[in-house]
Amino acid sequence: MQNKSGWGLRKFLERIEIPLLLVDSEGSIVMENEMARQVLGKPADAIEGNRGGVVFDCVHSFEPGGCGGTIHCKSCTIRNTVEETFRTGQPVYRRGATLRVIKDASEKDIASYISTSLADDVVILQIEDISVS
């Protein structure tokens, strides 16, 4: 996607120094910026087209049903916030979120603040102040 000045969406995203993910209505990542790739420790091809829980290595994404298909997904702050923004069109600013993930062969809690906003047919998911415990 490019505008009249020749700036494409990816080029624009790459200039933003906050981890950003563009999420579709199915919960799949359609694009991300370099900061998101660094935070996630994954290349674009391991992010794009995958559901959020898979991208974040959520422990529940490895269970039967996968990301979005387990009983735990109903209480996922990240998932619910993205869905809320799709449903209402309203942005959400700095909502606290904790996600249990598998990193370095062990389970860890990752806490962050997330913000969302609707842009056409995707939600922009911003991730800030990430801490691992």
XYZ file of N, CA, C and O in Angstrom, residues 11-74:
256
model
N 7.234 1.028 4.924
C 8.272 2.042 5.146
C 7.866 2.963 6.296
O 8.687 3.323 7.140
N 6.606 3.317 6.344
C 6.099 4.150 7.427
C 6.245 3.430 8.777
O 6.741 4.001 9.748
N 5.815 2.179 8.838
C 5.894 1.413 10.087
C 7.331 1.278 10.577
O 7.599 1.337 11.781
N 8.258 1.085 9.638
C 9.662 0.884 10.011
C 10.262 2.118 10.672
O 11.231 2.021 11.412
N 9.700 3.284 10.434
C 10.222 4.517 11.025
C 9.740 4.731 12.466
O 10.255 5.587 13.168
N 8.776 3.957 12.894
C 8.229 4.094 14.242
C 9.021 3.201 15.194
O 9.160 2.004 14.958
N 9.519 3.785 16.242
C 10.400 3.068 17.155
C 9.671 2.491 18.361
O 10.166 2.500 19.483
N 8.499 1.975 18.124
C 7.692 1.268 19.111
C 7.225 -0.013 18.416
O 6.847 0.029 17.250
N 7.251 -1.162 19.093
C 6.779 -2.389 18.455
C 5.311 -2.273 18.037
O 4.448 -1.979 18.862
N 5.055 -2.475 16.743
C 3.703 -2.407 16.189
C 3.397 -3.659 15.382
O 4.230 -4.136 14.614
N 2.175 -4.154 15.559
C 1.670 -5.275 14.777
C 0.338 -4.858 14.185
O -0.482 -4.238 14.867
N 0.111 -5.176 12.918
C -1.193 -4.962 12.295
C -1.912 -6.300 12.323
O -1.421 -7.286 11.801
N -3.099 -6.311 12.950
C -3.834 -7.543 13.195
C -5.154 -7.508 12.432
O -5.879 -6.505 12.482
N -5.472 -8.606 11.719
C -6.743 -8.654 10.998
C -7.862 -9.141 11.911
O -7.623 -9.488 13.075
N -9.066 -9.173 11.392
C -10.238 -9.522 12.201
C -10.239 -10.977 12.665
O -11.003 -11.348 13.551
N -9.384 -11.812 12.098
C -9.270 -13.207 12.516
C -8.191 -13.396 13.580
O -7.963 -14.512 14.037
N -7.493 -12.304 13.927
C -6.433 -12.394 14.934
C -5.071 -12.732 14.364
O -4.141 -13.024 15.117
N -4.944 -12.682 13.047
C -3.652 -12.966 12.404
C -2.888 -11.675 12.152
O -3.483 -10.638 11.848
N -1.583 -11.766 12.241
C -0.721 -10.615 12.007
C -0.519 -10.469 10.498
O -0.123 -11.418 9.826
N -0.805 -9.287 9.982
C -0.635 -9.053 8.549
C 0.640 -8.270 8.241
O 1.167 -8.357 7.129
N 1.151 -7.535 9.232
C 2.384 -6.790 9.037
C 2.904 -6.355 10.404
O 2.134 -6.245 11.350
N 4.194 -6.118 10.471
C 4.826 -5.685 11.708
C 6.004 -4.784 11.355
O 6.414 -4.736 10.206
N 6.529 -4.092 12.362
C 7.719 -3.291 12.094
C 8.960 -3.954 12.692
O 8.864 -4.979 13.383
N 10.105 -3.358 12.413
C 11.378 -3.920 12.885
C 11.417 -4.021 14.401
O 11.938 -4.993 14.946
N 10.883 -3.023 15.094
C 10.881 -3.065 16.555
C 10.107 -4.283 17.064
O 10.526 -4.932 18.018
N 9.010 -4.616 16.426
C 8.242 -5.810 16.819
C 9.057 -7.072 16.543
O 9.076 -7.993 17.367
N 9.728 -7.117 15.391
C 10.550 -8.291 15.074
C 11.656 -8.459 16.117
O 11.954 -9.577 16.529
N 12.250 -7.366 16.541
C 13.307 -7.436 17.561
C 12.759 -7.930 18.894
O 13.346 -8.819 19.518
N 11.647 -7.366 19.334
C 11.055 -7.757 20.616
C 10.639 -9.228 20.596
O 10.857 -9.948 21.565
N 10.056 -9.656 19.486
C 9.600 -11.042 19.372
C 10.732 -12.012 19.057
O 10.587 -13.219 19.238
N 11.843 -11.485 18.556
C 12.973 -12.339 18.200
C 12.672 -13.244 17.026
O 13.162 -14.369 16.963
N 11.862 -12.731 16.088
C 11.438 -13.540 14.945
C 11.505 -12.728 13.662
O 11.259 -11.521 13.686
N 11.775 -13.400 12.551
C 11.721 -12.709 11.254
C 10.275 -12.536 10.794
O 9.357 -13.184 11.315
N 10.080 -11.682 9.815
C 8.736 -11.384 9.301
C 7.988 -12.642 8.878
O 6.791 -12.770 9.154
N 8.671 -13.589 8.239
C 7.954 -14.778 7.748
C 7.496 -15.708 8.876
O 6.666 -16.579 8.661
N 8.008 -15.519 10.094
C 7.537 -16.292 11.240
C 6.442 -15.545 11.991
O 5.867 -16.072 12.935
N 6.153 -14.308 11.556
C 5.133 -13.490 12.206
C 3.902 -13.351 11.328
O 2.791 -13.676 11.740
N 4.112 -12.880 10.116
C 2.994 -12.574 9.221
C 2.225 -13.832 8.836
O 2.807 -14.855 8.503
N 0.906 -13.735 8.951
C 0.023 -14.853 8.624
C -0.277 -15.748 9.814
O -1.108 -16.649 9.715
N 0.394 -15.516 10.920
C 0.162 -16.317 12.125
C -0.713 -15.560 13.116
O -0.687 -14.342 13.176
N -1.447 -16.321 13.918
C -2.284 -15.715 14.951
C -1.390 -15.187 16.071
O -0.274 -15.667 16.281
N -1.904 -14.209 16.795
C -1.130 -13.547 17.830
C -0.507 -14.477 18.853
O 0.660 -14.322 19.205
N -1.274 -15.438 19.359
C -0.739 -16.357 20.364
C 0.445 -17.157 19.867
O 1.381 -17.430 20.618
N 0.419 -17.535 18.606
C 1.537 -18.268 18.009
C 2.761 -17.357 17.923
O 3.872 -17.753 18.268
N 2.541 -16.128 17.496
C 3.629 -15.165 17.345
C 4.272 -14.863 18.692
O 5.487 -14.779 18.808
N 3.449 -14.724 19.738
C 3.972 -14.418 21.072
C 4.451 -15.657 21.818
O 4.985 -15.549 22.912
N 4.230 -16.865 21.260
C 4.570 -18.136 21.904
C 3.763 -18.374 23.179
O 4.250 -18.921 24.159
N 2.500 -17.960 23.161
C 1.598 -18.183 24.289
C 1.521 -19.686 24.577
O 1.394 -20.497 23.654
N 1.597 -20.048 25.857
C 1.564 -21.464 26.221
C 0.296 -22.149 25.717
O 0.318 -23.328 25.372
N -0.802 -21.412 25.644
C -2.068 -22.014 25.241
C -2.168 -22.222 23.729
O -2.994 -23.016 23.281
N -1.320 -21.544 22.965
C -1.342 -21.738 21.516
C -0.815 -23.119 21.131
O -1.036 -23.579 20.016
N -0.140 -23.798 22.080
C 0.392 -25.138 21.831
C -0.600 -26.227 22.254
O -0.350 -27.408 22.037
N -1.709 -25.829 22.859
C -2.725 -26.780 23.304
C -3.682 -27.121 22.158
O -3.756 -26.382 21.177
N -4.441 -28.231 22.297
C -5.456 -28.532 21.281
C -6.403 -27.340 21.118
O -6.824 -26.744 22.090
N -6.687 -26.979 19.901
C -7.519 -25.815 19.615
C -6.670 -24.622 19.208
O -7.123 -23.743 18.504
N -5.432 -24.577 19.702
C -4.502 -23.510 19.333
C -4.970 -22.129 19.745
O -5.942 -21.970 20.494
N -4.277 -21.133 19.251
C -4.586 -19.740 19.573
C -6.027 -19.414 19.178
O -6.433 -19.610 18.036
N -6.778 -18.929 20.151
C -8.175 -18.567 19.921
C -9.141 -19.709 20.133
O -10.349 -19.489 20.143
N -8.625 -20.918 20.337
C -9.497 -22.080 20.432
C -9.473 -22.805 21.759
O -9.993 -23.909 21.869
N -8.871 -22.200 22.792
C -8.869 -22.852 24.099
C -9.730 -22.039 25.063
O -10.045 -20.875 24.814
N -10.051 -22.632 26.183
C -10.849 -21.940 27.192
C -10.106 -20.717 27.733
O -10.713 -19.726 28.119
N -8.789 -20.768 27.738
C -7.974 -19.670 28.262
C -8.036 -18.434 27.366
O -7.848 -17.316 27.851
N -8.312 -18.617 26.096
C -8.329 -17.505 25.136
C -9.434 -16.496 25.462
O -9.304 -15.317 25.132
N -10.490 -16.961 26.102
C -11.602 -16.059 26.437
C -11.193 -14.960 27.406
O -11.810 -13.902 27.451
